[in-house]
Amino acid sequence: MLIVMDHRATPEEIERVVETIGEMGYGAQPIPGRQRTAVGLVGNDGRVESARLEGLPGVREVIRVSKPYKQVSREWRDEDTLVDVGNGTVLGGREVVLMAGPCAVEGRDQILQIAAQVRDAGASVLRGGAFKPRTSPYSFQGLGEKGLELLALAREETGLAVVTEAVDSESVALVAEYADIVQIGARNMQNYPLLKRAGRAGKPVLLKRGMSATINELLLAAEYLLSAGNPNVILCERGVRSFDTQTRNLLDLTAVPLVKSLTHLPIVADPSHGTGVRTKVTPMARAAVAAGADGLVVEVHPDPPTALSDGAQSLYPEQFAELVAQCGPIAEAIGRSLASAVQRTT
Ligand code: PEP
Ligand code: MN
Protein backbone atom coordinates (compact mmCIF):
# COMPACT_ATOMS: atom_id res chain seq x y z
CA MET A 1 0.00 0.00 0.00
CA LEU A 2 1.25 3.46 -0.88
CA ILE A 3 0.22 6.54 1.08
CA VAL A 4 0.69 9.48 -1.27
CA MET A 5 1.17 12.80 0.55
CA ASP A 6 -0.07 16.16 -0.67
CA HIS A 7 2.71 18.33 -2.18
CA ARG A 8 2.14 20.81 0.67
CA ALA A 9 2.41 18.14 3.37
CA THR A 10 4.73 19.13 6.19
CA PRO A 11 7.52 16.89 7.56
CA GLU A 12 5.38 16.54 10.73
CA GLU A 13 2.44 15.25 8.73
CA ILE A 14 4.67 12.72 6.96
CA GLU A 15 6.09 11.68 10.33
CA ARG A 16 2.56 11.22 11.69
CA VAL A 17 1.76 8.83 8.82
CA VAL A 18 4.94 6.87 9.52
CA GLU A 19 4.08 6.67 13.23
CA THR A 20 0.49 5.62 12.56
CA ILE A 21 1.65 2.81 10.27
CA GLY A 22 3.99 1.70 13.05
CA GLU A 23 1.13 1.77 15.58
CA MET A 24 -0.91 -0.39 13.22
CA GLY A 25 1.85 -2.98 13.34
CA TYR A 26 3.36 -2.50 9.88
CA GLY A 27 6.60 -1.08 8.54
CA ALA A 28 6.74 2.37 6.93
CA GLN A 29 9.09 3.36 4.14
CA PRO A 30 9.04 7.06 3.14
CA ILE A 31 9.81 7.57 -0.56
CA PRO A 32 10.61 11.27 -1.15
CA GLY A 33 9.87 12.49 -4.69
CA ARG A 34 10.47 15.75 -6.53
CA GLN A 35 6.82 16.85 -6.17
CA ARG A 36 5.64 14.94 -3.17
CA THR A 37 6.48 12.17 -0.74
CA ALA A 38 4.85 8.76 -0.70
CA VAL A 39 5.04 6.38 2.24
CA GLY A 40 5.13 2.67 1.49
CA LEU A 41 3.36 0.35 3.93
CA VAL A 42 5.36 -2.84 4.28
CA GLY A 43 4.00 -6.18 5.49
CA ASN A 44 0.39 -5.76 4.33
CA ASP A 45 -1.46 -8.89 5.42
CA GLY A 46 -4.70 -7.89 3.71
CA ARG A 47 -6.19 -6.51 6.94
CA VAL A 48 -4.97 -2.94 6.74
CA GLU A 49 -7.70 -0.46 7.64
CA SER A 50 -6.84 2.17 5.03
CA ALA A 51 -9.52 4.62 6.25
CA ARG A 52 -7.36 5.41 9.28
CA LEU A 53 -4.55 6.56 7.00
CA GLU A 54 -6.82 8.31 4.51
CA GLY A 55 -8.11 10.56 7.28
CA LEU A 56 -4.70 11.84 8.39
CA PRO A 57 -3.78 15.46 7.56
CA GLY A 58 -1.61 15.86 4.46
CA VAL A 59 -2.63 12.53 2.92
CA ARG A 60 -3.74 12.90 -0.69
CA GLU A 61 -4.60 9.31 -1.54
CA VAL A 62 -4.02 5.74 -0.53
CA ILE A 63 -3.18 3.33 -3.32
CA ARG A 64 -3.54 -0.41 -2.86
CA VAL A 65 -0.62 -2.21 -4.46
CA SER A 66 -1.33 -5.76 -3.31
CA LYS A 67 -4.71 -7.44 -3.77
CA PRO A 68 -7.28 -7.23 -0.96
CA TYR A 69 -7.90 -10.98 -1.21
CA LYS A 70 -5.25 -13.53 -0.33
CA GLN A 71 -6.02 -17.23 -0.48
CA VAL A 72 -8.01 -16.98 -3.71
CA SER A 73 -5.20 -15.15 -5.51
CA ARG A 74 -2.74 -16.59 -7.99
CA GLU A 75 0.06 -15.18 -5.82
CA TRP A 76 -1.08 -17.44 -2.98
CA ARG A 77 -1.39 -20.50 -5.20
CA ASP A 78 -0.30 -20.59 -8.80
CA GLU A 79 -1.67 -23.96 -9.96
CA ASP A 80 -5.31 -24.22 -10.90
CA THR A 81 -7.54 -25.62 -8.17
CA LEU A 82 -9.27 -28.82 -9.25
CA VAL A 83 -12.68 -29.28 -7.65
CA ASP A 84 -13.82 -32.90 -7.50
CA VAL A 85 -17.59 -33.00 -7.21
CA GLY A 86 -17.92 -36.63 -6.34
CA ASN A 87 -19.08 -38.61 -9.39
CA GLY A 88 -15.71 -38.50 -11.10
CA THR A 89 -16.36 -35.00 -12.43
CA VAL A 90 -13.58 -32.49 -11.87
CA LEU A 91 -13.85 -28.76 -12.48
CA GLY A 92 -10.86 -26.61 -13.30
CA GLY A 93 -8.94 -29.11 -15.42
CA ARG A 94 -8.91 -29.75 -19.15
CA GLU A 95 -12.54 -30.84 -19.31
CA VAL A 96 -15.44 -28.43 -19.63
CA VAL A 97 -18.22 -29.58 -17.31
CA LEU A 98 -21.89 -29.25 -18.18
CA MET A 99 -24.33 -28.60 -15.34
CA ALA A 100 -27.93 -28.67 -16.49
CA GLY A 101 -31.47 -29.06 -15.25
CA PRO A 102 -34.53 -27.05 -14.40
CA CYS A 103 -34.55 -23.81 -12.48
CA ALA A 104 -36.56 -25.56 -9.76
CA VAL A 105 -37.38 -29.10 -8.79
CA GLU A 106 -41.15 -29.28 -9.38
CA GLY A 107 -41.93 -32.95 -8.87
CA ARG A 108 -40.71 -36.53 -9.15
CA ASP A 109 -41.52 -37.12 -12.81
CA GLN A 110 -40.19 -33.74 -13.90
CA ILE A 111 -36.80 -34.10 -12.22
CA LEU A 112 -36.27 -37.76 -13.11
CA GLN A 113 -37.20 -37.14 -16.73
CA ILE A 114 -35.00 -34.08 -17.17
CA ALA A 115 -32.09 -35.68 -15.29
CA ALA A 116 -32.06 -38.60 -17.73
CA GLN A 117 -32.36 -36.24 -20.69
CA VAL A 118 -29.51 -33.92 -19.70
CA ARG A 119 -27.34 -36.89 -18.74
CA ASP A 120 -27.92 -38.49 -22.13
CA ALA A 121 -27.07 -35.18 -23.81
CA GLY A 122 -23.72 -35.01 -21.97
CA ALA A 123 -24.26 -33.24 -18.65
CA SER A 124 -22.28 -34.43 -15.63
CA VAL A 125 -24.06 -32.38 -12.99
CA LEU A 126 -27.80 -31.94 -12.40
CA ARG A 127 -28.93 -28.49 -11.29
CA GLY A 128 -32.31 -27.68 -9.73
CA GLY A 129 -33.44 -25.48 -6.88
CA ALA A 130 -35.26 -26.91 -3.89
CA PHE A 131 -35.13 -23.59 -2.05
CA LYS A 132 -35.79 -20.76 -4.49
CA PRO A 133 -34.87 -17.11 -3.83
CA ARG A 134 -37.76 -15.42 -5.69
CA THR A 135 -38.19 -11.72 -6.32
CA SER A 136 -41.83 -11.94 -5.23
CA PRO A 137 -42.91 -13.67 -2.02
CA TYR A 138 -45.99 -14.92 -3.93
CA SER A 139 -43.91 -16.84 -6.51
CA PHE A 140 -43.15 -20.57 -6.15
CA GLN A 141 -40.59 -20.91 -3.38
CA GLY A 142 -39.45 -24.46 -4.10
CA LEU A 143 -40.29 -27.87 -2.64
CA GLY A 144 -37.79 -27.56 0.22
CA GLU A 145 -36.52 -30.84 1.70
CA LYS A 146 -38.82 -32.85 -0.55
CA GLY A 147 -37.01 -31.27 -3.51
CA LEU A 148 -33.66 -32.31 -2.04
CA GLU A 149 -34.89 -35.90 -1.69
CA LEU A 150 -35.96 -35.90 -5.32
CA LEU A 151 -32.57 -34.59 -6.40
CA ALA A 152 -30.89 -37.40 -4.46
CA LEU A 153 -33.17 -39.89 -6.18
CA ALA A 154 -32.28 -38.42 -9.57
CA ARG A 155 -28.58 -38.76 -8.69
CA GLU A 156 -29.13 -42.41 -7.80
CA GLU A 157 -30.87 -43.09 -11.08
CA THR A 158 -28.52 -41.18 -13.39
CA GLY A 159 -25.10 -40.97 -11.77
CA LEU A 160 -25.19 -37.19 -12.09
CA ALA A 161 -23.74 -35.06 -9.29
CA VAL A 162 -26.23 -32.58 -7.84
CA VAL A 163 -25.90 -28.81 -7.39
CA THR A 164 -28.63 -26.97 -5.49
CA GLU A 165 -28.95 -23.68 -3.67
CA ALA A 166 -28.85 -22.93 0.04
CA VAL A 167 -30.63 -19.62 0.64
CA ASP A 168 -29.83 -19.14 4.33
CA SER A 169 -27.38 -20.23 7.00
CA GLU A 170 -30.01 -22.43 8.67
CA SER A 171 -30.46 -24.65 5.61
CA VAL A 172 -26.80 -25.06 4.62
CA ALA A 173 -26.33 -28.27 6.61
CA LEU A 174 -29.50 -29.79 5.20
CA VAL A 175 -28.59 -28.85 1.62
CA ALA A 176 -25.03 -30.14 2.09
CA GLU A 177 -26.42 -33.47 3.30
CA TYR A 178 -28.12 -34.06 -0.06
CA ALA A 179 -26.10 -32.03 -2.56
CA ASP A 180 -22.68 -32.64 -4.07
CA ILE A 181 -22.25 -28.90 -4.61
CA VAL A 182 -23.88 -26.19 -2.50
CA GLN A 183 -24.94 -23.21 -4.60
CA ILE A 184 -24.80 -19.69 -3.21
CA GLY A 185 -27.03 -17.54 -5.40
CA ALA A 186 -26.39 -14.10 -6.84
CA ARG A 187 -28.68 -12.43 -4.28
CA ASN A 188 -26.64 -13.95 -1.48
CA MET A 189 -23.11 -13.43 -2.78
CA GLN A 190 -22.44 -10.91 -0.04
CA ASN A 191 -24.40 -12.66 2.71
CA TYR A 192 -21.34 -13.06 4.89
CA PRO A 193 -22.85 -15.26 7.64
CA LEU A 194 -24.08 -17.61 4.88
CA LEU A 195 -20.64 -17.65 3.26
CA LYS A 196 -18.97 -18.43 6.58
CA ARG A 197 -21.41 -21.27 7.17
CA ALA A 198 -20.99 -22.62 3.63
CA GLY A 199 -17.24 -22.51 4.16
CA ARG A 200 -17.75 -25.14 6.86
CA ALA A 201 -20.26 -27.25 4.94
CA GLY A 202 -17.77 -29.89 3.83
CA LYS A 203 -19.01 -29.79 0.24
CA PRO A 204 -17.80 -27.82 -2.80
CA VAL A 205 -19.53 -24.47 -3.26
CA LEU A 206 -20.77 -22.89 -6.50
CA LEU A 207 -20.59 -19.16 -5.82
CA LYS A 208 -22.61 -17.05 -8.24
CA ARG A 209 -21.58 -13.47 -8.95
CA GLY A 210 -23.92 -10.89 -7.46
CA MET A 211 -25.93 -8.96 -10.00
CA SER A 212 -24.05 -5.73 -9.31
CA ALA A 213 -20.87 -7.21 -7.89
CA THR A 214 -17.42 -6.25 -9.08
CA ILE A 215 -14.83 -8.94 -9.68
CA ASN A 216 -13.04 -7.81 -6.51
CA GLU A 217 -16.23 -8.30 -4.52
CA LEU A 218 -16.75 -11.74 -6.07
CA LEU A 219 -13.21 -12.76 -5.16
CA LEU A 220 -13.57 -11.36 -1.64
CA ALA A 221 -16.79 -13.38 -1.24
CA ALA A 222 -14.83 -16.47 -2.32
CA GLU A 223 -12.15 -15.49 0.21
CA TYR A 224 -14.78 -15.89 2.95
CA LEU A 225 -15.28 -19.51 1.86
CA LEU A 226 -11.58 -20.31 1.63
CA SER A 227 -10.74 -18.57 4.88
CA ALA A 228 -13.48 -20.58 6.60
CA GLY A 229 -11.69 -23.74 5.47
CA ASN A 230 -13.31 -24.66 2.16
CA PRO A 231 -10.84 -24.73 -0.75
CA ASN A 232 -13.37 -26.24 -3.17
CA VAL A 233 -14.99 -23.17 -4.65
CA ILE A 234 -16.33 -22.81 -8.18
CA LEU A 235 -17.10 -19.26 -9.30
CA CYS A 236 -19.98 -18.53 -11.64
CA GLU A 237 -20.52 -15.61 -14.00
CA ARG A 238 -24.30 -15.28 -14.34
CA GLY A 239 -24.70 -11.83 -15.76
CA VAL A 240 -24.80 -8.39 -14.20
CA ARG A 241 -27.43 -5.65 -14.26
CA SER A 242 -27.20 -3.31 -17.20
CA PHE A 243 -29.20 -0.46 -18.70
CA ASP A 244 -30.60 -2.51 -21.56
CA THR A 245 -33.96 -4.16 -21.02
CA GLN A 246 -33.83 -6.54 -23.99
CA THR A 247 -32.01 -9.15 -21.97
CA ARG A 248 -32.45 -10.01 -18.31
CA ASN A 249 -28.78 -9.43 -17.51
CA LEU A 250 -25.51 -8.70 -19.27
CA LEU A 251 -23.40 -11.85 -19.35
CA ASP A 252 -19.94 -10.48 -18.64
CA LEU A 253 -17.70 -12.94 -20.44
CA THR A 254 -14.60 -10.81 -19.94
CA ALA A 255 -14.95 -11.98 -16.35
CA VAL A 256 -13.88 -15.46 -17.43
CA PRO A 257 -10.31 -14.74 -18.61
CA LEU A 258 -10.02 -11.93 -16.05
CA VAL A 259 -10.94 -14.14 -13.11
CA LYS A 260 -8.69 -16.91 -14.39
CA SER A 261 -5.73 -14.53 -14.39
CA LEU A 262 -6.45 -13.35 -10.84
CA THR A 263 -7.40 -16.61 -9.13
CA HIS A 264 -6.63 -20.33 -9.27
CA LEU A 265 -10.31 -21.18 -8.74
CA PRO A 266 -12.42 -22.55 -11.61
CA ILE A 267 -15.09 -20.36 -13.16
CA VAL A 268 -18.21 -21.48 -15.00
CA ALA A 269 -20.76 -19.42 -16.93
CA ASP A 270 -24.54 -19.41 -16.69
CA PRO A 271 -25.92 -18.22 -20.04
CA SER A 272 -29.50 -18.88 -18.87
CA HIS A 273 -29.65 -16.24 -16.13
CA GLY A 274 -27.02 -14.31 -18.07
CA THR A 275 -29.45 -13.62 -20.92
CA GLY A 276 -32.91 -14.59 -19.66
CA VAL A 277 -33.89 -15.34 -23.26
CA ARG A 278 -34.07 -18.91 -24.59
CA THR A 279 -32.82 -18.09 -28.08
CA LYS A 280 -29.74 -16.34 -26.69
CA VAL A 281 -28.63 -19.15 -24.38
CA THR A 282 -26.83 -21.36 -26.91
CA PRO A 283 -24.89 -18.55 -28.62
CA MET A 284 -23.66 -17.32 -25.25
CA ALA A 285 -22.86 -20.87 -24.13
CA ARG A 286 -20.66 -21.21 -27.21
CA ALA A 287 -19.01 -17.88 -26.42
CA ALA A 288 -18.43 -18.86 -22.80
CA VAL A 289 -16.63 -22.05 -23.80
CA ALA A 290 -14.56 -20.05 -26.29
CA ALA A 291 -13.69 -17.57 -23.52
CA GLY A 292 -12.28 -20.41 -21.42
CA ALA A 293 -15.08 -21.18 -18.96
CA ASP A 294 -14.49 -24.40 -17.01
CA GLY A 295 -18.13 -25.31 -17.31
CA LEU A 296 -21.65 -24.16 -18.12
CA VAL A 297 -24.77 -23.96 -15.99
CA VAL A 298 -27.81 -24.28 -18.24
CA GLU A 299 -31.50 -24.34 -17.37
CA VAL A 300 -33.33 -27.11 -19.21
CA HIS A 301 -36.96 -28.10 -18.61
CA PRO A 302 -38.97 -30.96 -20.11
CA ASP A 303 -41.73 -28.48 -20.97
CA PRO A 304 -40.55 -24.86 -20.50
CA PRO A 305 -43.96 -23.18 -21.03
CA THR A 306 -45.26 -24.93 -17.89
CA ALA A 307 -42.16 -24.27 -15.76
CA LEU A 308 -42.86 -22.81 -12.31
CA SER A 309 -39.84 -20.53 -12.63
CA ASP A 310 -37.59 -19.19 -15.39
CA GLY A 311 -39.47 -20.91 -18.22
CA ALA A 312 -38.60 -18.16 -20.71
CA GLN A 313 -34.90 -18.89 -20.43
CA SER A 314 -35.15 -22.68 -20.11
CA LEU A 315 -34.10 -24.77 -23.08
CA TYR A 316 -36.10 -27.70 -24.41
CA PRO A 317 -34.15 -30.94 -23.93
CA GLU A 318 -33.38 -31.24 -27.65
CA GLN A 319 -32.05 -27.66 -27.68
CA PHE A 320 -29.68 -28.62 -24.88
CA ALA A 321 -28.45 -31.59 -26.88
CA GLU A 322 -27.77 -29.21 -29.78
CA LEU A 323 -25.95 -26.80 -27.46
CA VAL A 324 -23.68 -29.65 -26.37
CA ALA A 325 -23.03 -30.68 -29.96
CA GLN A 326 -22.04 -27.12 -30.85
CA CYS A 327 -19.85 -26.51 -27.78
CA GLY A 328 -17.80 -29.71 -28.27
CA PRO A 329 -15.80 -28.50 -31.29
CA ILE A 330 -15.26 -25.11 -29.64
CA ALA A 331 -13.75 -26.80 -26.59
CA GLU A 332 -11.54 -28.93 -28.88
CA ALA A 333 -10.40 -25.83 -30.75
CA ILE A 334 -8.87 -24.46 -27.54
CA GLY A 335 -7.31 -27.76 -26.47
CA ARG A 336 -10.10 -28.90 -24.16
CA SER A 337 -13.00 -31.30 -24.36
CA LEU A 338 -16.45 -31.61 -22.86
CA ALA A 339 -16.67 -33.87 -19.82
CA SER A 340 -19.12 -36.68 -20.33
CA ALA A 341 -21.03 -38.35 -17.52
CA VAL A 342 -22.40 -40.94 -19.92
CA GLN A 343 -18.95 -42.30 -20.71
CA ARG A 344 -18.12 -42.63 -17.06
CA THR A 345 -21.31 -44.30 -15.92
CA THR A 346 -21.55 -46.85 -18.76
C1 PEP B 1 -30.65 -20.13 -10.14
O1 PEP B 1 -29.57 -20.68 -10.41
O2 PEP B 1 -31.77 -20.65 -10.39
C2 PEP B 1 -30.64 -18.77 -9.60
C3 PEP B 1 -31.60 -18.33 -8.80
O3 PEP B 1 -29.58 -18.08 -10.03
P1 PEP B 1 -29.03 -16.62 -9.60
O4 PEP B 1 -28.72 -16.71 -8.15
O5 PEP B 1 -27.82 -16.48 -10.48
O6 PEP B 1 -30.10 -15.62 -9.93
MN1 MN C 1 -33.42 -19.90 -12.44
PDB file of N, CA, C and O in Angstrom, residues 21 23 30 53 71 85 96 143-144 146 148 150 159 165 172 177 218 238-239 272 293 299 301 337:
ATOM      1  N   ILE A  21       1.415   4.127  10.878  1.00  0.00           N
ATOM      2  CA  ILE A  21       1.650   2.807  10.270  1.00  0.00           C
ATOM      3  C   ILE A  21       2.341   1.893  11.290  1.00  0.00           C
ATOM      4  O   ILE A  21       1.984   0.722  11.440  1.00  0.00           O
ATOM      5  N   GLU A  23       2.120   2.139  14.551  1.00  0.00           N
ATOM      6  CA  GLU A  23       1.128   1.769  15.581  1.00  0.00           C
ATOM      7  C   GLU A  23       0.206   0.659  15.089  1.00  0.00           C
ATOM      8  O   GLU A  23      -0.291  -0.150  15.876  1.00  0.00           O
ATOM      9  N   PRO A  30       9.272   5.810   3.898  1.00  0.00           N
ATOM     10  CA  PRO A  30       9.038   7.055   3.142  1.00  0.00           C
ATOM     11  C   PRO A  30       9.824   7.058   1.825  1.00  0.00           C
ATOM     12  O   PRO A  30      10.974   6.632   1.787  1.00  0.00           O
ATOM     13  N   LEU A  53      -5.626   5.795   7.629  1.00  0.00           N
ATOM     14  CA  LEU A  53      -4.547   6.557   6.996  1.00  0.00           C
ATOM     15  C   LEU A  53      -5.113   7.652   6.098  1.00  0.00           C
ATOM     16  O   LEU A  53      -4.587   8.765   6.045  1.00  0.00           O
ATOM     17  N   GLN A  71      -6.059 -15.795  -0.159  1.00  0.00           N
ATOM     18  CA  GLN A  71      -6.025 -17.230  -0.478  1.00  0.00           C
ATOM     19  C   GLN A  71      -6.586 -17.546  -1.858  1.00  0.00           C
ATOM     20  O   GLN A  71      -6.272 -18.574  -2.430  1.00  0.00           O
ATOM     21  N   VAL A  85     -16.223 -33.111  -7.733  1.00  0.00           N
ATOM     22  CA  VAL A  85     -17.589 -32.998  -7.211  1.00  0.00           C
ATOM     23  C   VAL A  85     -18.240 -34.354  -6.946  1.00  0.00           C
ATOM     24  O   VAL A  85     -19.453 -34.450  -6.757  1.00  0.00           O
ATOM     25  N   VAL A  96     -14.391 -29.434 -19.856  1.00  0.00           N
ATOM     26  CA  VAL A  96     -15.436 -28.434 -19.630  1.00  0.00           C
ATOM     27  C   VAL A  96     -16.681 -29.188 -19.147  1.00  0.00           C
ATOM     28  O   VAL A  96     -17.163 -30.100 -19.817  1.00  0.00           O
ATOM     29  N   LEU A 143     -39.690 -26.777  -3.412  1.00  0.00           N
ATOM     30  CA  LEU A 143     -40.294 -27.874  -2.636  1.00  0.00           C
ATOM     31  C   LEU A 143     -39.585 -28.124  -1.313  1.00  0.00           C
ATOM     32  O   LEU A 143     -39.969 -29.011  -0.562  1.00  0.00           O
ATOM     33  N   GLY A 144     -38.502 -27.383  -1.040  1.00  0.00           N
ATOM     34  CA  GLY A 144     -37.791 -27.564   0.221  1.00  0.00           C
ATOM     35  C   GLY A 144     -37.158 -28.949   0.311  1.00  0.00           C
ATOM     36  O   GLY A 144     -36.651 -29.475  -0.686  1.00  0.00           O
ATOM     37  N   LYS A 146     -38.281 -31.884   0.423  1.00  0.00           N
ATOM     38  CA  LYS A 146     -38.819 -32.848  -0.549  1.00  0.00           C
ATOM     39  C   LYS A 146     -38.061 -32.731  -1.883  1.00  0.00           C
ATOM     40  O   LYS A 146     -37.728 -33.741  -2.514  1.00  0.00           O
ATOM     41  N   LEU A 148     -35.000 -31.740  -2.229  1.00  0.00           N
ATOM     42  CA  LEU A 148     -33.660 -32.309  -2.036  1.00  0.00           C
ATOM     43  C   LEU A 148     -33.699 -33.829  -2.161  1.00  0.00           C
ATOM     44  O   LEU A 148     -32.820 -34.447  -2.778  1.00  0.00           O
ATOM     45  N   LEU A 150     -35.783 -35.552  -3.904  1.00  0.00           N
ATOM     46  CA  LEU A 150     -35.961 -35.896  -5.318  1.00  0.00           C
ATOM     47  C   LEU A 150     -34.654 -35.747  -6.098  1.00  0.00           C
ATOM     48  O   LEU A 150     -34.363 -36.545  -6.992  1.00  0.00           O
ATOM     49  N   GLY A 159     -26.539 -41.118 -11.986  1.00  0.00           N
ATOM     50  CA  GLY A 159     -25.099 -40.966 -11.773  1.00  0.00           C
ATOM     51  C   GLY A 159     -24.631 -39.524 -11.843  1.00  0.00           C
ATOM     52  O   GLY A 159     -23.446 -39.231 -11.706  1.00  0.00           O
ATOM     53  N   GLU A 165     -29.236 -24.906  -4.426  1.00  0.00           N
ATOM     54  CA  GLU A 165     -28.950 -23.684  -3.667  1.00  0.00           C
ATOM     55  C   GLU A 165     -29.345 -23.768  -2.183  1.00  0.00           C
ATOM     56  O   GLU A 165     -30.398 -24.321  -1.844  1.00  0.00           O
ATOM     57  N   VAL A 172     -28.040 -24.599   5.263  1.00  0.00           N
ATOM     58  CA  VAL A 172     -26.802 -25.064   4.615  1.00  0.00           C
ATOM     59  C   VAL A 172     -26.523 -26.533   4.947  1.00  0.00           C
ATOM     60  O   VAL A 172     -26.226 -27.340   4.056  1.00  0.00           O
ATOM     61  N   GLU A 177     -26.179 -32.049   3.060  1.00  0.00           N
ATOM     62  CA  GLU A 177     -26.420 -33.466   3.302  1.00  0.00           C
ATOM     63  C   GLU A 177     -26.833 -34.175   2.001  1.00  0.00           C
ATOM     64  O   GLU A 177     -26.478 -35.313   1.750  1.00  0.00           O
ATOM     65  N   LEU A 218     -16.558 -10.296  -5.875  1.00  0.00           N
ATOM     66  CA  LEU A 218     -16.749 -11.744  -6.066  1.00  0.00           C
ATOM     67  C   LEU A 218     -15.593 -12.513  -5.432  1.00  0.00           C
ATOM     68  O   LEU A 218     -15.801 -13.489  -4.703  1.00  0.00           O
ATOM     69  N   ARG A 238     -22.888 -15.074 -13.995  1.00  0.00           N
ATOM     70  CA  ARG A 238     -24.297 -15.279 -14.344  1.00  0.00           C
ATOM     71  C   ARG A 238     -24.974 -14.006 -14.818  1.00  0.00           C
ATOM     72  O   ARG A 238     -26.187 -13.896 -14.825  1.00  0.00           O
ATOM     73  N   GLY A 239     -24.131 -13.061 -15.235  1.00  0.00           N
ATOM     74  CA  GLY A 239     -24.701 -11.829 -15.765  1.00  0.00           C
ATOM     75  C   GLY A 239     -24.852 -10.780 -14.691  1.00  0.00           C
ATOM     76  O   GLY A 239     -25.146 -11.076 -13.541  1.00  0.00           O
ATOM     77  N   SER A 272     -28.041 -18.923 -19.034  1.00  0.00           N
ATOM     78  CA  SER A 272     -29.498 -18.880 -18.868  1.00  0.00           C
ATOM     79  C   SER A 272     -29.901 -17.627 -18.103  1.00  0.00           C
ATOM     80  O   SER A 272     -30.652 -16.786 -18.610  1.00  0.00           O
ATOM     81  N   ALA A 293     -14.332 -20.757 -20.160  1.00  0.00           N
ATOM     82  CA  ALA A 293     -15.078 -21.181 -18.965  1.00  0.00           C
ATOM     83  C   ALA A 293     -14.810 -22.661 -18.690  1.00  0.00           C
ATOM     84  O   ALA A 293     -14.679 -23.464 -19.619  1.00  0.00           O
ATOM     85  N   GLU A 299     -30.163 -23.910 -17.782  1.00  0.00           N
ATOM     86  CA  GLU A 299     -31.500 -24.336 -17.374  1.00  0.00           C
ATOM     87  C   GLU A 299     -32.204 -25.056 -18.524  1.00  0.00           C
ATOM     88  O   GLU A 299     -32.312 -24.521 -19.632  1.00  0.00           O
ATOM     89  N   HIS A 301     -35.700 -27.620 -19.216  1.00  0.00           N
ATOM     90  CA  HIS A 301     -36.955 -28.098 -18.614  1.00  0.00           C
ATOM     91  C   HIS A 301     -37.649 -29.013 -19.612  1.00  0.00           C
ATOM     92  O   HIS A 301     -37.593 -28.748 -20.828  1.00  0.00           O
ATOM     93  N   SER A 337     -11.904 -30.472 -23.862  1.00  0.00           N
ATOM     94  CA  SER A 337     -12.997 -31.303 -24.364  1.00  0.00           C
ATOM     95  C   SER A 337     -14.130 -31.228 -23.352  1.00  0.00           C
ATOM     96  O   SER A 337     -13.927 -30.822 -22.201  1.00  0.00           O
TER      97      SER A 337
END
